[in-house]
XYZ file of C-alpha atoms in Angstrom:
323
model
C 42.575 -30.947 -22.593
C 43.588 -28.065 -24.583
C 40.172 -26.030 -24.974
C 39.672 -25.214 -29.048
C 39.658 -22.107 -30.360
C 36.850 -20.217 -31.228
C 35.538 -21.950 -34.591
C 36.719 -25.312 -33.767
C 33.241 -26.601 -33.896
C 32.467 -26.677 -37.727
C 35.835 -29.241 -38.696
C 33.533 -32.166 -36.780
C 36.296 -34.788 -39.219
C 39.136 -33.017 -36.950
C 38.872 -33.637 -33.295
C 38.801 -30.191 -30.962
C 42.603 -31.169 -29.483
C 43.911 -31.770 -33.263
C 42.156 -28.395 -33.885
C 43.275 -26.381 -31.453
C 47.972 -28.180 -32.498
C 46.581 -27.116 -36.276
C 46.143 -23.583 -35.666
C 48.948 -23.518 -33.096
C 51.274 -24.870 -35.923
C 49.951 -23.210 -38.640
C 50.424 -19.439 -36.778
C 52.561 -16.892 -38.084
C 55.172 -16.233 -34.621
C 55.456 -12.505 -35.559
C 51.523 -11.426 -36.297
C 50.292 -14.594 -34.567
C 47.954 -15.034 -36.704
C 46.935 -17.948 -39.301
C 49.881 -18.431 -42.591
C 49.671 -15.851 -45.243
C 51.636 -16.891 -47.826
C 54.537 -19.151 -45.123
C 57.868 -19.073 -46.735
C 60.308 -21.831 -44.738
C 63.709 -20.108 -43.535
C 66.433 -22.798 -44.017
C 66.470 -23.101 -39.778
C 63.397 -24.803 -40.393
C 60.673 -22.310 -39.252
C 57.372 -19.940 -41.393
C 56.531 -16.953 -41.613
C 53.856 -14.939 -43.669
C 56.127 -13.569 -46.449
C 55.170 -10.164 -45.145
C 56.437 -9.962 -41.465
C 59.675 -11.628 -42.650
C 60.148 -8.555 -45.214
C 59.594 -6.072 -41.646
C 61.374 -7.876 -39.825
C 63.858 -7.639 -41.898
C 63.907 -4.066 -40.879
C 64.763 -4.543 -37.742
C 67.209 -7.634 -37.863
C 67.866 -10.595 -40.107
C 68.678 -13.384 -37.718
C 65.011 -15.366 -37.651
C 62.431 -13.939 -35.169
C 62.751 -17.532 -32.543
C 66.016 -19.463 -33.237
C 67.766 -16.225 -33.496
C 70.189 -17.688 -36.605
C 71.636 -15.814 -39.441
C 68.866 -15.449 -42.393
C 70.068 -15.666 -45.912
C 69.307 -12.292 -48.022
C 65.626 -10.630 -48.293
C 66.413 -11.059 -51.448
C 66.114 -15.151 -50.707
C 62.926 -15.061 -50.096
C 61.664 -12.457 -51.640
C 61.534 -15.297 -55.226
C 61.168 -18.376 -53.052
C 58.046 -20.169 -53.062
C 54.948 -20.320 -50.562
C 55.883 -23.354 -48.542
C 53.330 -25.228 -50.664
C 52.906 -28.271 -48.041
C 51.855 -25.654 -45.078
C 49.489 -24.102 -47.982
C 48.102 -27.298 -48.969
C 47.335 -28.163 -45.015
C 45.545 -24.668 -44.279
C 43.902 -24.781 -46.419
C 42.352 -28.819 -46.579
C 41.950 -28.511 -42.028
C 41.401 -24.608 -41.758
C 39.237 -23.711 -44.615
C 36.736 -21.414 -42.883
C 39.574 -19.205 -41.267
C 42.294 -19.602 -44.067
C 38.756 -17.175 -46.064
C 38.744 -14.972 -43.242
C 42.185 -14.549 -43.016
C 42.237 -13.921 -47.021
C 39.500 -11.604 -46.557
C 41.761 -9.719 -43.554
C 44.348 -9.255 -45.596
C 41.931 -7.904 -48.761
C 40.430 -5.658 -46.268
C 44.764 -4.295 -45.445
C 45.591 -3.696 -49.309
C 41.922 -1.987 -50.234
C 42.352 0.515 -47.265
C 45.859 0.930 -47.707
C 44.863 1.857 -51.530
C 42.672 4.394 -50.050
C 45.560 6.697 -48.816
C 49.000 7.470 -50.888
C 51.694 6.686 -49.696
C 54.237 10.014 -47.998
C 57.981 10.469 -48.354
C 58.465 12.827 -46.425
C 62.220 14.403 -47.389
C 63.352 16.536 -50.382
C 62.298 18.018 -53.514
C 61.111 16.180 -56.756
C 59.208 17.474 -59.823
C 57.393 16.373 -62.585
C 59.088 14.964 -65.910
C 62.168 14.933 -63.636
C 64.254 11.331 -62.133
C 65.115 10.802 -58.891
C 67.495 8.754 -57.679
C 66.685 7.577 -53.867
C 68.485 5.677 -50.893
C 65.645 3.922 -48.675
C 67.215 3.034 -45.650
C 64.968 3.749 -42.467
C 62.881 0.656 -42.369
C 59.665 2.429 -41.793
C 59.903 4.368 -46.087
C 60.887 0.299 -46.487
C 58.032 -1.058 -45.264
C 55.989 1.531 -47.646
C 58.590 0.864 -50.459
C 57.444 -1.910 -49.861
C 53.934 -1.991 -49.977
C 54.457 0.437 -52.717
C 55.636 -1.562 -55.223
C 52.976 -4.248 -55.149
C 50.111 -1.499 -56.562
C 49.749 -1.250 -60.201
C 51.321 2.024 -60.521
C 54.321 1.668 -58.495
C 53.852 5.268 -56.746
C 53.926 6.845 -53.620
C 54.070 10.962 -52.903
C 57.283 13.493 -51.817
C 57.098 16.424 -49.833
C 59.671 18.881 -47.954
C 59.377 19.211 -45.089
C 58.624 22.754 -42.977
C 61.942 24.247 -42.522
C 61.384 25.240 -38.572
C 58.446 23.402 -38.317
C 59.173 20.719 -36.160
C 58.679 16.890 -36.606
C 55.143 16.270 -37.813
C 55.523 19.363 -40.357
C 55.192 18.662 -43.900
C 54.915 21.388 -46.979
C 51.284 21.037 -49.031
C 51.813 20.794 -52.092
C 54.276 17.744 -53.793
C 54.892 15.403 -56.642
C 54.139 11.997 -56.882
C 56.674 10.359 -57.429
C 56.915 6.855 -60.360
C 59.319 3.370 -59.165
C 60.977 2.708 -62.799
C 63.564 0.444 -61.418
C 64.046 -1.136 -57.954
C 67.510 -2.677 -56.398
C 66.974 -4.445 -53.504
C 70.753 -5.044 -51.697
C 71.096 -8.198 -49.436
C 70.161 -6.004 -46.016
C 66.950 -4.947 -47.048
C 68.207 -1.567 -48.222
C 66.323 -0.127 -51.648
C 68.066 1.534 -54.497
C 65.367 3.376 -56.000
C 64.932 5.049 -59.930
C 61.660 7.237 -59.803
C 60.295 10.106 -62.187
C 58.402 12.667 -61.514
C 54.807 12.026 -62.901
C 52.121 15.243 -61.797
C 51.594 17.423 -58.476
C 49.454 17.088 -55.973
C 48.218 18.853 -52.628
C 48.159 16.902 -49.558
C 44.245 17.436 -48.309
C 44.759 14.927 -45.341
C 47.276 12.986 -43.937
C 47.189 10.782 -41.405
C 50.014 8.412 -40.400
C 50.251 4.380 -40.759
C 53.615 1.808 -39.370
C 55.359 4.600 -38.606
C 54.943 6.926 -42.126
C 52.592 9.145 -43.787
C 49.845 8.811 -46.142
C 47.098 10.513 -46.841
C 44.602 11.888 -49.031
C 45.475 14.243 -51.788
C 44.012 16.285 -54.813
C 45.875 16.161 -57.798
C 46.984 19.443 -59.243
C 47.402 20.465 -62.659
C 48.072 23.757 -64.898
C 45.017 25.965 -65.728
C 45.016 27.550 -68.830
C 46.636 29.802 -71.096
C 46.806 33.724 -70.498
C 44.954 35.930 -72.701
C 48.020 37.472 -75.084
C 50.274 40.674 -73.704
C 48.984 43.810 -75.591
C 51.388 45.708 -73.673
C 55.184 47.043 -72.887
C 55.153 46.147 -69.469
C 55.743 42.860 -69.544
C 58.412 40.104 -70.797
C 56.324 37.888 -73.002
C 56.784 33.915 -71.938
C 59.316 33.366 -74.925
C 61.373 36.600 -73.415
C 61.037 34.813 -70.279
C 62.398 31.690 -70.504
C 64.903 33.270 -73.173
C 66.293 34.538 -69.882
C 66.533 31.599 -68.106
C 68.251 29.777 -70.605
C 71.039 32.390 -71.084
C 71.334 32.213 -66.985
C 71.485 28.779 -66.970
C 74.224 28.620 -70.653
C 76.531 31.068 -67.570
C 75.951 28.081 -65.171
C 77.154 25.686 -67.508
C 80.332 27.516 -68.583
C 81.498 27.915 -65.492
C 81.254 24.246 -64.688
C 83.209 21.238 -64.899
C 82.471 19.018 -68.009
C 82.394 15.543 -66.533
C 79.239 18.580 -64.340
C 77.261 19.083 -67.028
C 77.779 15.281 -68.649
C 76.388 13.524 -65.399
C 73.633 16.506 -65.081
C 73.158 15.472 -68.885
C 72.578 12.249 -67.432
C 70.535 12.889 -64.220
C 68.236 15.175 -65.317
C 69.090 14.865 -69.465
C 68.941 17.586 -71.793
C 67.465 20.826 -71.758
C 63.263 20.698 -72.692
C 61.774 22.948 -75.136
C 58.582 23.435 -73.613
C 57.572 25.900 -71.045
C 55.860 24.151 -69.092
C 58.977 21.136 -69.001
C 61.767 23.205 -68.831
C 59.790 25.476 -65.795
C 60.686 22.149 -64.186
C 64.037 21.399 -65.079
C 65.217 24.966 -64.131
C 63.760 23.804 -60.957
C 65.724 21.157 -60.773
C 69.377 22.709 -61.981
C 68.799 26.185 -60.362
C 70.638 27.007 -56.988
C 68.131 28.153 -55.293
C 67.493 25.853 -51.973
C 64.463 23.750 -51.785
C 62.206 25.664 -49.337
C 62.152 28.605 -51.594
C 62.251 26.213 -54.797
C 58.782 24.624 -54.064
C 56.719 27.918 -53.669
C 56.799 26.149 -57.912
C 54.698 23.053 -56.588
C 51.326 25.046 -56.376
C 51.198 27.577 -58.860
C 49.102 26.381 -61.522
C 50.568 29.136 -64.154
C 53.490 28.172 -66.603
C 54.019 31.831 -67.069
C 54.079 32.926 -63.317
C 56.227 30.116 -63.236
C 59.160 31.730 -65.482
C 58.653 34.798 -63.689
C 59.624 33.505 -60.315
C 62.223 31.521 -61.582
C 63.724 35.488 -63.036
C 63.191 36.817 -60.123
C 64.783 33.881 -58.782
C 67.515 35.109 -61.627
C 67.778 38.463 -59.802
C 68.680 38.280 -57.194
C 71.544 35.790 -57.832
C 73.215 38.197 -60.078
C 72.225 40.725 -57.501
C 74.333 38.371 -54.972
C 77.768 39.091 -53.281
C 79.291 35.825 -54.316
C 77.423 35.639 -57.921
C 80.348 37.856 -59.617
C 83.048 35.184 -58.195
C 81.422 32.325 -60.333
C 78.639 30.466 -60.155
C 78.376 26.550 -60.889
C 75.966 24.030 -61.271
C 76.550 21.711 -59.038
Protein backbone atom coordinates (compact mmCIF):
# COMPACT_ATOMS: atom_id res chain seq x y z
CA UNK A 1 0.00 0.00 0.00
CA UNK A 2 1.35 3.44 -0.96
CA UNK A 3 2.43 5.62 1.93
CA UNK A 4 0.16 8.63 2.44
CA UNK A 5 1.55 12.03 1.59
CA UNK A 6 1.79 14.88 4.07
CA UNK A 7 -1.60 16.12 5.22
CA UNK A 8 -3.45 12.80 4.78
CA UNK A 9 -4.53 12.33 8.43
CA UNK A 10 -6.82 15.37 8.24
CA UNK A 11 -9.03 13.65 5.67
CA UNK A 12 -10.70 11.00 7.81
CA UNK A 13 -13.37 10.16 5.25
CA UNK A 14 -10.82 9.34 2.59
CA UNK A 15 -8.59 6.28 2.85
CA UNK A 16 -4.83 6.75 2.72
CA UNK A 17 -4.60 4.92 -0.59
CA UNK A 18 -7.33 6.94 -2.24
CA UNK A 19 -5.87 10.14 -0.81
CA UNK A 20 -2.48 9.37 -2.36
CA UNK A 21 -4.07 8.49 -5.70
CA UNK A 22 -6.16 11.67 -5.70
CA UNK A 23 -3.15 13.80 -4.87
CA UNK A 24 -1.16 12.22 -7.70
CA UNK A 25 -4.00 12.70 -10.19
CA UNK A 26 -4.40 16.33 -9.17
CA UNK A 27 -0.73 17.15 -9.56
CA UNK A 28 0.53 19.22 -12.50
CA UNK A 29 3.27 17.36 -14.36
CA UNK A 30 5.11 20.60 -15.13
CA UNK A 31 5.42 22.20 -11.68
CA UNK A 32 4.67 18.97 -9.72
CA UNK A 33 2.31 20.83 -7.41
CA UNK A 34 -1.43 20.72 -6.91
CA UNK A 35 -3.29 22.11 -9.91
CA UNK A 36 -3.88 25.85 -9.91
CA UNK A 37 -6.58 26.81 -12.42
CA UNK A 38 -6.23 23.52 -14.39
CA UNK A 39 -6.88 23.44 -18.14
CA UNK A 40 -7.16 20.26 -20.18
CA UNK A 41 -5.59 19.83 -23.61
CA UNK A 42 -7.38 17.99 -26.46
CA UNK A 43 -5.08 15.03 -25.82
CA UNK A 44 -6.59 14.68 -22.34
CA UNK A 45 -3.68 15.85 -20.20
CA UNK A 46 -4.19 18.67 -17.73
CA UNK A 47 -1.84 21.36 -16.43
CA UNK A 48 -1.93 24.61 -14.49
CA UNK A 49 -2.87 27.36 -16.94
CA UNK A 50 0.28 29.36 -16.17
CA UNK A 51 2.50 26.27 -16.42
CA UNK A 52 1.13 25.37 -19.85
CA UNK A 53 1.68 28.94 -21.06
CA UNK A 54 5.32 28.75 -19.99
CA UNK A 55 5.63 25.41 -21.75
CA UNK A 56 4.56 27.10 -25.00
CA UNK A 57 7.58 29.39 -24.72
CA UNK A 58 9.68 26.40 -25.69
CA UNK A 59 7.39 23.97 -27.53
CA UNK A 60 3.81 23.60 -28.76
CA UNK A 61 3.81 19.88 -27.91
CA UNK A 62 2.08 18.33 -24.91
CA UNK A 63 4.77 17.93 -22.22
CA UNK A 64 3.56 14.39 -21.48
CA UNK A 65 2.56 12.72 -24.75
CA UNK A 66 4.23 15.14 -27.23
CA UNK A 67 1.01 15.57 -29.22
CA UNK A 68 0.80 18.86 -31.12
CA UNK A 69 -1.38 21.33 -29.22
CA UNK A 70 -3.64 24.10 -30.57
CA UNK A 71 -2.46 27.74 -30.44
CA UNK A 72 -1.88 29.19 -26.99
CA UNK A 73 -4.86 31.51 -27.48
CA UNK A 74 -7.06 28.37 -27.33
CA UNK A 75 -6.14 27.92 -23.65
CA UNK A 76 -6.13 31.62 -22.87
CA UNK A 77 -9.92 31.77 -23.19
CA UNK A 78 -10.67 28.20 -22.09
CA UNK A 79 -12.37 27.85 -18.73
CA UNK A 80 -10.63 25.95 -15.98
CA UNK A 81 -11.56 22.26 -15.80
CA UNK A 82 -14.57 22.40 -13.49
CA UNK A 83 -14.53 18.68 -12.70
CA UNK A 84 -10.90 18.75 -11.56
CA UNK A 85 -11.47 21.93 -9.60
CA UNK A 86 -14.50 20.44 -7.85
CA UNK A 87 -12.60 17.27 -6.91
CA UNK A 88 -9.70 19.27 -5.50
CA UNK A 89 -11.96 21.57 -3.47
CA UNK A 90 -14.07 18.69 -2.14
CA UNK A 91 -11.43 16.03 -1.44
CA UNK A 92 -8.29 18.09 -0.84
CA UNK A 93 -9.52 21.36 0.73
CA UNK A 94 -6.54 21.92 3.02
CA UNK A 95 -4.00 21.36 0.25
CA UNK A 96 -6.07 23.51 -2.12
CA UNK A 97 -6.03 26.35 0.43
CA UNK A 98 -2.27 25.98 0.88
CA UNK A 99 -1.74 26.04 -2.88
CA UNK A 100 -3.92 29.13 -3.31
CA UNK A 101 -2.03 30.91 -0.53
CA UNK A 102 1.31 30.02 -2.14
CA UNK A 103 0.16 31.34 -5.53
CA UNK A 104 -1.04 34.57 -3.91
CA UNK A 105 2.29 34.96 -2.12
CA UNK A 106 4.16 34.53 -5.41
CA UNK A 107 1.96 37.14 -7.08
CA UNK A 108 2.53 39.63 -4.26
CA UNK A 109 6.28 39.02 -4.41
CA UNK A 110 6.26 39.83 -8.13
CA UNK A 111 4.33 43.06 -7.50
CA UNK A 112 7.04 44.27 -5.11
CA UNK A 113 9.47 44.57 -8.01
CA UNK A 114 9.02 46.18 -11.42
CA UNK A 115 9.70 43.93 -14.44
CA UNK A 116 12.52 45.40 -16.52
CA UNK A 117 12.84 44.92 -20.28
CA UNK A 118 16.45 45.46 -21.38
CA UNK A 119 16.08 46.38 -25.02
CA UNK A 120 15.75 49.86 -26.50
CA UNK A 121 15.05 53.51 -25.73
CA UNK A 122 11.61 54.74 -24.69
CA UNK A 123 10.29 58.15 -23.70
CA UNK A 124 7.39 59.54 -21.64
CA UNK A 125 4.30 60.22 -23.73
CA UNK A 126 5.73 58.46 -26.78
CA UNK A 127 4.33 55.21 -28.20
CA UNK A 128 6.55 52.15 -28.59
CA UNK A 129 5.74 49.09 -30.66
CA UNK A 130 7.37 45.86 -29.54
CA UNK A 131 7.63 42.31 -30.85
CA UNK A 132 8.14 39.97 -27.90
CA UNK A 133 9.63 36.63 -28.93
CA UNK A 134 12.17 35.60 -26.26
CA UNK A 135 10.65 33.06 -23.81
CA UNK A 136 11.74 35.03 -20.72
CA UNK A 137 10.15 38.24 -21.96
CA UNK A 138 6.99 36.48 -23.11
CA UNK A 139 6.60 35.29 -19.53
CA UNK A 140 7.36 38.78 -18.22
CA UNK A 141 4.73 40.41 -20.44
CA UNK A 142 2.07 37.81 -19.59
CA UNK A 143 2.64 38.58 -15.94
CA UNK A 144 2.55 42.33 -16.57
CA UNK A 145 -0.79 41.94 -18.35
CA UNK A 146 -2.23 40.40 -15.19
CA UNK A 147 -1.35 43.44 -13.06
CA UNK A 148 -3.73 46.40 -12.59
CA UNK A 149 -1.57 48.94 -14.46
CA UNK A 150 -0.20 46.53 -17.12
CA UNK A 151 3.20 48.21 -16.98
CA UNK A 152 6.88 47.37 -17.15
CA UNK A 153 10.14 49.31 -17.28
CA UNK A 154 12.32 49.76 -20.36
CA UNK A 155 16.07 50.39 -20.13
CA UNK A 156 18.91 50.38 -22.61
CA UNK A 157 21.85 48.03 -22.17
CA UNK A 158 25.14 49.80 -21.51
CA UNK A 159 27.32 49.87 -24.60
CA UNK A 160 30.49 47.81 -24.08
CA UNK A 161 29.42 47.28 -20.49
CA UNK A 162 29.08 43.51 -20.51
CA UNK A 163 26.06 41.26 -20.85
CA UNK A 164 24.51 42.31 -17.52
CA UNK A 165 25.16 46.06 -17.63
CA UNK A 166 22.06 48.25 -18.03
CA UNK A 167 21.42 51.97 -17.84
CA UNK A 168 20.42 53.38 -14.47
CA UNK A 169 17.57 55.47 -15.93
CA UNK A 170 14.64 54.19 -17.95
CA UNK A 171 10.98 54.74 -18.83
CA UNK A 172 7.87 52.98 -17.56
CA UNK A 173 5.68 51.67 -20.38
CA UNK A 174 1.97 50.90 -20.10
CA UNK A 175 0.58 48.24 -22.45
CA UNK A 176 -2.33 49.70 -24.42
CA UNK A 177 -2.76 46.85 -26.91
CA UNK A 178 -1.56 43.26 -27.07
CA UNK A 179 -1.91 40.74 -29.87
CA UNK A 180 -0.95 37.16 -29.07
CA UNK A 181 0.19 35.15 -32.08
CA UNK A 182 -0.53 31.45 -32.45
CA UNK A 183 3.01 30.48 -31.45
CA UNK A 184 2.93 32.57 -28.27
CA UNK A 185 4.78 35.63 -29.55
CA UNK A 186 3.31 38.99 -28.58
CA UNK A 187 2.86 42.23 -30.53
CA UNK A 188 2.57 45.17 -28.14
CA UNK A 189 1.57 48.78 -28.41
CA UNK A 190 2.75 50.73 -25.37
CA UNK A 191 3.06 54.32 -24.24
CA UNK A 192 5.62 55.85 -21.92
CA UNK A 193 4.15 57.08 -18.63
CA UNK A 194 7.10 58.37 -16.60
CA UNK A 195 10.83 58.07 -16.01
CA UNK A 196 12.54 56.10 -13.26
CA UNK A 197 15.92 55.41 -11.71
CA UNK A 198 16.80 51.78 -11.14
CA UNK A 199 17.74 51.52 -7.47
CA UNK A 200 18.01 47.76 -7.08
CA UNK A 201 18.07 44.95 -9.61
CA UNK A 202 17.76 41.17 -9.55
CA UNK A 203 16.68 38.35 -11.86
CA UNK A 204 13.43 36.35 -11.71
CA UNK A 205 12.81 33.48 -14.13
CA UNK A 206 15.47 34.80 -16.50
CA UNK A 207 14.37 38.44 -16.75
CA UNK A 208 15.36 41.51 -14.75
CA UNK A 209 13.22 43.01 -12.01
CA UNK A 210 14.01 45.94 -9.79
CA UNK A 211 13.03 48.55 -7.27
CA UNK A 212 12.73 51.99 -8.81
CA UNK A 213 12.45 55.66 -7.93
CA UNK A 214 10.24 57.87 -10.04
CA UNK A 215 12.00 60.78 -11.76
CA UNK A 216 10.06 64.00 -12.38
CA UNK A 217 11.01 67.50 -13.44
CA UNK A 218 11.78 70.01 -10.70
CA UNK A 219 10.31 73.51 -10.59
CA UNK A 220 11.07 75.99 -13.33
CA UNK A 221 14.26 78.03 -13.12
CA UNK A 222 14.05 81.80 -12.48
CA UNK A 223 13.66 83.94 -15.61
CA UNK A 224 16.88 84.71 -17.48
CA UNK A 225 17.91 88.35 -17.08
CA UNK A 226 21.17 88.42 -19.06
CA UNK A 227 21.68 87.97 -22.76
CA UNK A 228 24.26 85.18 -22.52
CA UNK A 229 21.69 82.40 -22.62
CA UNK A 230 18.80 81.69 -24.91
CA UNK A 231 15.30 81.48 -23.46
CA UNK A 232 13.41 78.20 -23.35
CA UNK A 233 11.21 79.45 -26.18
CA UNK A 234 14.27 80.28 -28.30
CA UNK A 235 15.83 76.88 -27.64
CA UNK A 236 12.61 75.16 -28.65
CA UNK A 237 12.42 77.24 -31.83
CA UNK A 238 15.93 76.13 -32.83
CA UNK A 239 14.83 72.52 -32.41
CA UNK A 240 11.62 73.10 -34.38
CA UNK A 241 13.53 74.72 -37.25
CA UNK A 242 15.91 71.78 -37.34
CA UNK A 243 13.05 69.27 -37.44
CA UNK A 244 11.47 71.20 -40.31
CA UNK A 245 14.79 70.97 -42.17
CA UNK A 246 14.92 67.22 -41.61
CA UNK A 247 11.33 66.78 -42.74
CA UNK A 248 11.89 68.86 -45.86
CA UNK A 249 14.44 66.31 -47.03
CA UNK A 250 12.29 63.27 -46.22
CA UNK A 251 9.90 61.40 -48.47
CA UNK A 252 6.16 62.05 -47.87
CA UNK A 253 5.58 58.46 -46.76
CA UNK A 254 8.25 58.88 -44.07
CA UNK A 255 6.46 61.95 -42.70
CA UNK A 256 3.11 60.15 -42.76
CA UNK A 257 4.58 57.17 -40.92
CA UNK A 258 6.21 59.48 -38.39
CA UNK A 259 2.90 61.24 -37.71
CA UNK A 260 1.16 57.89 -37.18
CA UNK A 261 3.74 56.55 -34.76
CA UNK A 262 4.79 59.56 -32.68
CA UNK A 263 2.04 62.03 -33.53
CA UNK A 264 2.13 65.71 -34.30
CA UNK A 265 4.82 67.98 -32.88
CA UNK A 266 3.85 68.96 -29.30
CA UNK A 267 3.39 72.64 -28.56
CA UNK A 268 4.61 72.59 -24.94
CA UNK A 269 8.31 72.35 -24.19
CA UNK A 270 8.04 69.42 -21.75
CA UNK A 271 6.39 67.05 -24.23
CA UNK A 272 8.47 68.40 -27.09
CA UNK A 273 11.74 67.26 -25.50
CA UNK A 274 10.56 63.64 -25.59
CA UNK A 275 9.25 64.00 -29.13
CA UNK A 276 12.67 65.32 -30.15
CA UNK A 277 14.36 62.44 -28.36
CA UNK A 278 12.34 60.00 -30.47
CA UNK A 279 12.90 61.58 -33.89
CA UNK A 280 16.37 63.11 -33.75
CA UNK A 281 19.11 61.25 -35.70
CA UNK A 282 21.26 60.68 -32.61
CA UNK A 283 22.28 57.29 -31.21
CA UNK A 284 20.11 55.94 -28.41
CA UNK A 285 23.15 55.49 -26.18
CA UNK A 286 23.66 59.26 -26.41
CA UNK A 287 20.01 60.31 -26.16
CA UNK A 288 19.44 58.27 -23.00
CA UNK A 289 21.19 61.07 -21.07
CA UNK A 290 17.94 63.06 -21.36
CA UNK A 291 16.17 60.70 -18.96
CA UNK A 292 18.14 61.84 -15.93
CA UNK A 293 17.78 65.59 -16.58
CA UNK A 294 15.01 67.07 -14.42
CA UNK A 295 14.81 70.45 -16.17
CA UNK A 296 12.98 71.05 -19.45
CA UNK A 297 15.34 73.88 -20.27
CA UNK A 298 18.46 71.77 -19.68
CA UNK A 299 17.08 69.02 -21.91
CA UNK A 300 16.49 71.58 -24.66
CA UNK A 301 20.04 72.88 -24.25
CA UNK A 302 21.41 69.37 -24.69
CA UNK A 303 19.26 68.83 -27.78
CA UNK A 304 20.49 72.12 -29.27
CA UNK A 305 24.05 70.99 -28.58
CA UNK A 306 23.34 67.85 -30.61
CA UNK A 307 21.92 69.99 -33.41
CA UNK A 308 25.14 72.01 -33.51
CA UNK A 309 27.16 68.80 -33.68
CA UNK A 310 24.99 67.42 -36.47
CA UNK A 311 25.24 70.62 -38.48
CA UNK A 312 29.03 70.50 -38.25
CA UNK A 313 29.16 66.90 -39.50
CA UNK A 314 30.42 66.21 -43.02
CA UNK A 315 27.33 64.18 -43.94
CA UNK A 316 24.84 66.87 -42.93
CA UNK A 317 25.66 69.06 -45.93
CA UNK A 318 24.81 66.13 -48.20
CA UNK A 319 21.29 65.99 -46.87
CA UNK A 320 19.91 64.56 -43.64
CA UNK A 321 16.49 62.97 -43.33
CA UNK A 322 14.31 61.45 -40.64
CA UNK A 323 14.08 57.67 -41.02
